[in-house]
Short mmCIF file of C-alpha atoms and ligand atoms in Angstrom, two decimals:
data_model
loop_
_atom_site.label_atom_id
_atom_site.label_comp_id
_atom_site.label_asym_id
_atom_site.label_seq_id
_atom_site.Cartn_x
_atom_site.Cartn_y
_atom_site.Cartn_z
CA UNK A 942 -16.88 -15.57 -11.24
CA UNK A 943 -15.54 -16.26 -14.67
CA UNK A 944 -14.08 -13.70 -17.05
CA UNK A 945 -13.35 -13.65 -20.80
CA UNK A 946 -10.04 -15.20 -21.82
CA UNK A 947 -8.52 -11.83 -22.73
CA UNK A 948 -9.31 -10.43 -19.26
CA UNK A 949 -7.82 -13.51 -17.58
CA UNK A 950 -4.69 -13.11 -19.72
CA UNK A 951 -4.47 -9.39 -18.89
CA UNK A 952 -4.76 -10.17 -15.18
CA UNK A 953 -1.97 -12.75 -15.37
CA UNK A 954 0.35 -10.38 -17.18
CA UNK A 955 -0.47 -7.38 -14.96
CA UNK A 956 0.09 -9.36 -11.76
CA UNK A 957 3.63 -10.03 -12.93
CA UNK A 958 4.12 -6.40 -13.91
CA UNK A 959 2.71 -4.95 -10.68
CA UNK A 960 4.80 -7.37 -8.61
CA UNK A 961 7.98 -6.37 -10.50
CA UNK A 962 7.20 -2.66 -10.12
CA UNK A 963 7.15 -3.01 -6.33
CA UNK A 964 10.84 -3.93 -6.55
CA UNK A 965 11.43 -0.51 -8.16
CA UNK A 966 10.04 1.20 -5.03
CA UNK A 967 12.64 -0.69 -3.00
CA UNK A 968 15.42 -0.08 -5.53
CA UNK A 969 14.88 3.68 -5.45
CA UNK A 970 14.53 3.66 -1.64
CA UNK A 971 11.00 5.06 -1.66
CA UNK A 972 9.61 2.60 0.93
CA UNK A 973 10.41 0.89 4.23
CA UNK A 974 8.91 -2.21 5.89
CA UNK A 975 5.57 -2.96 4.17
CA UNK A 976 4.56 0.65 3.44
CA UNK A 977 3.88 1.79 -0.10
CA UNK A 978 1.93 0.21 -2.90
CA UNK A 979 1.45 -0.01 -6.66
CA UNK A 980 -1.80 -0.83 -8.44
CA UNK A 981 -2.92 -1.25 -12.05
CA UNK A 982 -6.31 -1.10 -13.73
CA UNK A 983 -7.27 -4.22 -15.68
CA UNK A 984 -8.21 -3.15 -19.22
CA UNK A 985 -11.62 -4.31 -20.34
CA UNK A 986 -12.94 -5.06 -16.85
CA UNK A 987 -13.93 -3.11 -13.73
CA UNK A 988 -11.02 -4.65 -11.86
CA UNK A 989 -7.68 -3.61 -10.43
CA UNK A 990 -4.58 -5.38 -9.13
CA UNK A 991 -2.81 -4.23 -5.98
CA UNK A 992 -0.23 -5.31 -3.42
CA UNK A 993 -1.44 -7.52 -0.56
CA UNK A 994 -1.56 -6.04 2.94
CA UNK A 995 1.23 -6.72 5.40
CA UNK A 996 3.51 -8.84 3.19
CA UNK A 997 7.26 -8.14 3.09
CA UNK A 998 8.56 -6.78 -0.20
CA UNK A 999 10.93 -9.75 -0.46
CA UNK A 1000 7.98 -12.15 -0.28
CA UNK A 1001 5.91 -10.54 -3.04
CA UNK A 1002 5.24 -12.77 -6.05
CA UNK A 1003 2.80 -12.35 -8.97
CA UNK A 1004 0.49 -14.85 -7.22
CA UNK A 1005 0.28 -12.67 -4.07
CA UNK A 1006 -1.04 -9.66 -6.02
CA UNK A 1007 -4.71 -9.19 -5.08
CA UNK A 1008 -7.47 -8.68 -7.67
CA UNK A 1009 -10.31 -6.41 -6.53
CA UNK A 1010 -13.25 -4.60 -8.06
CA UNK A 1011 -13.18 -0.81 -8.37
CA UNK A 1012 -14.55 -0.50 -4.83
CA UNK A 1013 -11.61 -2.43 -3.40
CA UNK A 1014 -13.52 -5.64 -2.71
CA UNK A 1015 -11.44 -8.76 -3.49
CA UNK A 1016 -12.76 -10.75 -6.42
CA UNK A 1017 -12.33 -14.50 -6.32
CA UNK A 1018 -11.75 -15.58 -9.88
CA UNK A 1019 -9.70 -18.60 -8.85
CA UNK A 1020 -6.48 -16.57 -8.78
CA UNK A 1021 -5.20 -18.69 -5.90
CA UNK A 1022 -4.71 -16.25 -3.02
CA UNK A 1023 -8.08 -16.07 -1.20
CA UNK A 1024 -6.35 -15.68 2.18
CA UNK A 1025 -4.68 -12.36 1.26
CA UNK A 1026 -6.23 -8.94 1.89
CA UNK A 1027 -5.53 -6.02 -0.42
CA UNK A 1028 -3.37 -3.11 0.78
CA UNK A 1029 -4.98 -0.85 3.40
CA UNK A 1030 -4.75 1.96 0.82
CA UNK A 1031 -6.91 0.09 -1.70
CA UNK A 1032 -9.96 2.33 -1.21
CA UNK A 1033 -7.93 5.39 -2.28
CA UNK A 1034 -6.61 3.64 -5.42
CA UNK A 1035 -10.12 2.38 -6.26
CA UNK A 1036 -11.61 5.86 -5.88
CA UNK A 1037 -9.06 7.22 -8.36
CA UNK A 1038 -9.89 4.51 -10.94
CA UNK A 1039 -13.63 5.18 -10.57
CA UNK A 1040 -13.27 8.93 -11.06
CA UNK A 1041 -10.33 9.26 -13.48
CA UNK A 1042 -10.98 6.89 -16.42
CA UNK A 1043 -7.70 7.85 -18.11
CA UNK A 1044 -5.66 6.53 -15.16
CA UNK A 1045 -4.22 3.01 -15.54
CA UNK A 1046 -1.85 2.97 -12.56
CA UNK A 1047 -1.58 4.45 -9.06
CA UNK A 1048 1.38 4.50 -6.66
CA UNK A 1049 1.66 5.55 -3.02
CA UNK A 1050 4.80 5.92 -0.92
CA UNK A 1051 6.03 7.82 2.13
CA UNK A 1052 9.32 8.72 0.41
CA UNK A 1053 11.29 11.01 2.72
CA UNK A 1054 11.80 14.26 0.86
CA UNK A 1055 8.39 14.36 -0.81
CA UNK A 1056 6.75 13.58 2.54
CA UNK A 1057 8.78 16.32 4.23
CA UNK A 1058 7.16 18.83 1.85
CA UNK A 1059 3.75 17.24 2.57
CA UNK A 1060 4.30 17.66 6.30
CA UNK A 1061 4.72 21.39 5.81
CA UNK A 1062 1.74 21.52 3.44
CA UNK A 1063 3.92 23.21 0.86
CA UNK A 1064 3.74 22.57 -2.88
CA UNK A 1065 7.10 21.91 -4.56
CA UNK A 1066 7.72 24.90 -6.84
CA UNK A 1067 8.57 24.27 -10.48
CA UNK A 1068 12.21 25.32 -10.57
CA UNK A 1069 13.71 22.42 -12.55
CA UNK A 1070 13.33 21.77 -16.26
CA UNK A 1071 12.62 18.12 -15.43
CA UNK A 1072 9.67 19.33 -13.34
CA UNK A 1073 8.36 21.22 -16.36
CA UNK A 1074 8.79 18.03 -18.39
CA UNK A 1075 7.17 15.54 -16.05
CA UNK A 1076 4.90 17.60 -13.80
CA UNK A 1077 4.03 20.62 -15.96
CA UNK A 1078 4.27 22.95 -12.96
CA UNK A 1079 4.42 22.68 -9.19
CA UNK A 1080 3.67 19.43 -7.38
CA UNK A 1081 0.49 20.33 -5.46
CA UNK A 1082 -0.54 19.55 -1.91
CA UNK A 1083 -3.77 17.66 -1.24
CA UNK A 1084 -5.91 17.95 1.89
CA UNK A 1085 -5.31 16.27 5.22
CA UNK A 1086 -7.40 13.08 5.16
CA UNK A 1087 -7.82 10.09 7.44
CA UNK A 1088 -7.73 6.53 6.15
CA UNK A 1089 -11.00 4.61 6.39
CA UNK A 1090 -13.39 6.21 3.93
CA UNK A 1091 -13.19 7.93 0.54
CA UNK A 1092 -11.56 11.12 1.81
CA UNK A 1093 -8.02 10.25 0.67
CA UNK A 1094 -9.23 9.24 -2.79
CA UNK A 1095 -11.42 12.33 -3.05
CA UNK A 1096 -8.50 14.57 -2.06
CA UNK A 1097 -6.27 12.99 -4.70
CA UNK A 1098 -8.86 13.31 -7.47
CA UNK A 1099 -9.87 16.88 -6.59
CA UNK A 1100 -6.26 18.04 -6.45
CA UNK A 1101 -5.01 16.28 -9.58
CA UNK A 1102 -8.09 17.13 -11.67
CA UNK A 1103 -7.03 20.77 -11.61
CA UNK A 1104 -3.34 20.11 -12.28
CA UNK A 1105 -1.03 18.76 -14.96
CA UNK A 1106 0.99 17.06 -12.24
CA UNK A 1107 0.75 13.26 -11.97
CA UNK A 1108 1.80 13.61 -8.30
CA UNK A 1109 0.02 15.03 -5.25
CA UNK A 1110 1.51 15.45 -1.79
CA UNK A 1111 -1.24 14.50 0.64
CA UNK A 1112 -0.76 16.76 3.65
CA UNK A 1113 0.96 15.16 6.67
CA UNK A 1114 0.99 11.87 4.75
CA UNK A 1115 2.96 11.50 1.54
CA UNK A 1116 2.83 11.34 -2.25
CA UNK A 1117 0.28 9.59 -4.45
CA UNK A 1118 1.06 9.41 -8.17
CA UNK A 1119 -0.95 8.41 -11.22
CA UNK A 1120 -0.16 7.39 -14.79
CA UNK A 1121 -1.71 5.89 -17.88
CA UNK A 1122 0.09 2.71 -16.80
CA UNK A 1123 1.40 1.43 -13.46
CA UNK A 1124 4.93 1.89 -14.79
CA UNK A 1125 4.25 5.57 -15.57
CA UNK A 1126 2.89 6.06 -12.05
CA UNK A 1127 6.06 4.47 -10.60
CA UNK A 1128 8.20 6.76 -12.74
CA UNK A 1129 6.27 9.76 -11.38
CA UNK A 1130 6.85 8.52 -7.81
CA UNK A 1131 10.59 8.16 -8.43
CA UNK A 1132 10.86 11.60 -10.06
CA UNK A 1133 8.67 13.21 -7.39
CA UNK A 1134 11.14 12.11 -4.71
CA UNK A 1135 14.10 13.20 -6.86
CA UNK A 1136 12.78 16.73 -7.39
CA UNK A 1137 11.62 17.03 -3.77
CA UNK A 1138 15.20 16.32 -2.71
CA UNK A 1139 16.89 18.60 -5.25
CA UNK A 1140 14.55 21.54 -4.65
CA UNK A 1141 15.00 21.13 -0.90
CA UNK A 1142 18.80 21.19 -1.28
CA UNK A 1143 18.63 24.20 -3.56
CA UNK A 1144 16.55 26.18 -1.12
CA UNK A 1145 18.99 25.36 1.68
CA UNK A 1146 21.66 27.13 -0.38
CA UNK A 1147 19.71 30.31 -1.09
CA UNK A 1148 16.87 31.72 -3.14
CA UNK A 1149 15.66 29.78 -6.15
CA UNK A 1150 15.15 31.14 -9.66
CA UNK A 1151 11.61 30.42 -10.89
CA UNK A 1152 10.99 29.17 -14.45
CA UNK A 1153 8.72 31.39 -16.53
CA UNK A 1154 5.25 29.90 -17.05
CA UNK A 1155 5.57 29.98 -20.86
CA UNK A 1156 8.82 28.02 -20.59
CA UNK A 1157 7.14 25.46 -18.32
CA UNK A 1158 4.37 25.10 -20.93
CA UNK A 1159 6.85 24.53 -23.73
CA UNK A 1160 8.93 22.04 -21.71
CA UNK A 1161 5.79 20.11 -20.78
CA UNK A 1162 4.39 20.15 -24.30
CA UNK A 1163 7.62 18.96 -25.87
CA UNK A 1164 8.18 16.19 -23.32
CA UNK A 1165 4.60 14.91 -23.26
CA UNK A 1166 3.80 15.23 -26.97
CA UNK A 1167 6.89 15.54 -29.09
CA UNK A 1168 9.31 13.44 -27.09
CA UNK A 1169 6.76 10.65 -27.02
CA UNK A 1170 6.06 10.19 -23.32
ZN1 ZN B 1386 0.36 6.12 3.39
#
């Protein structure tokens, strides 16, 4: 298949960006082995870019990033990596892009503290001002879902559609995060793990003081609209 020059240019630039963002997952210790993945929507085309399956983080290059359609099927546009398969989580990312047009990036990890909350099926309560800023409330739990069909993607979309949070803790599995860009989704994944850890530590020490809903609204509004996020 051939694509317009601006789409080809966007793909080239996004493959570099998505590759570099995977290094952030390693840097912030959100992933081990080959688990975890970042994807980005290609503007102006029904395409996305995602990590290849089963490749070590150290071996990722822009050229190894796989281009697929929004059903997760690899698209051969002469990108030079026909032997690579997209991440096994591609169907979930693709489902999000098909159903949430405002989303430009998706991230999935099994980061320890966030996943520990997911294992207990417990939402992370909004008890930090930075949670008000970034998540606009609690970080919700999504349903238990098995890999292999659209159930993970559906669980992500159904949970996040009714929430201001860009992060969902899929029960017994781990966090998925979204953003208008892949970088924003990575930021949400990093902050999700940070708040999961801090709130866990706080609760170990005693009872937590909730933040009033009106204060959460004003934190979120200021951070998202005034502060320029
Ligand atoms: Zn997973």
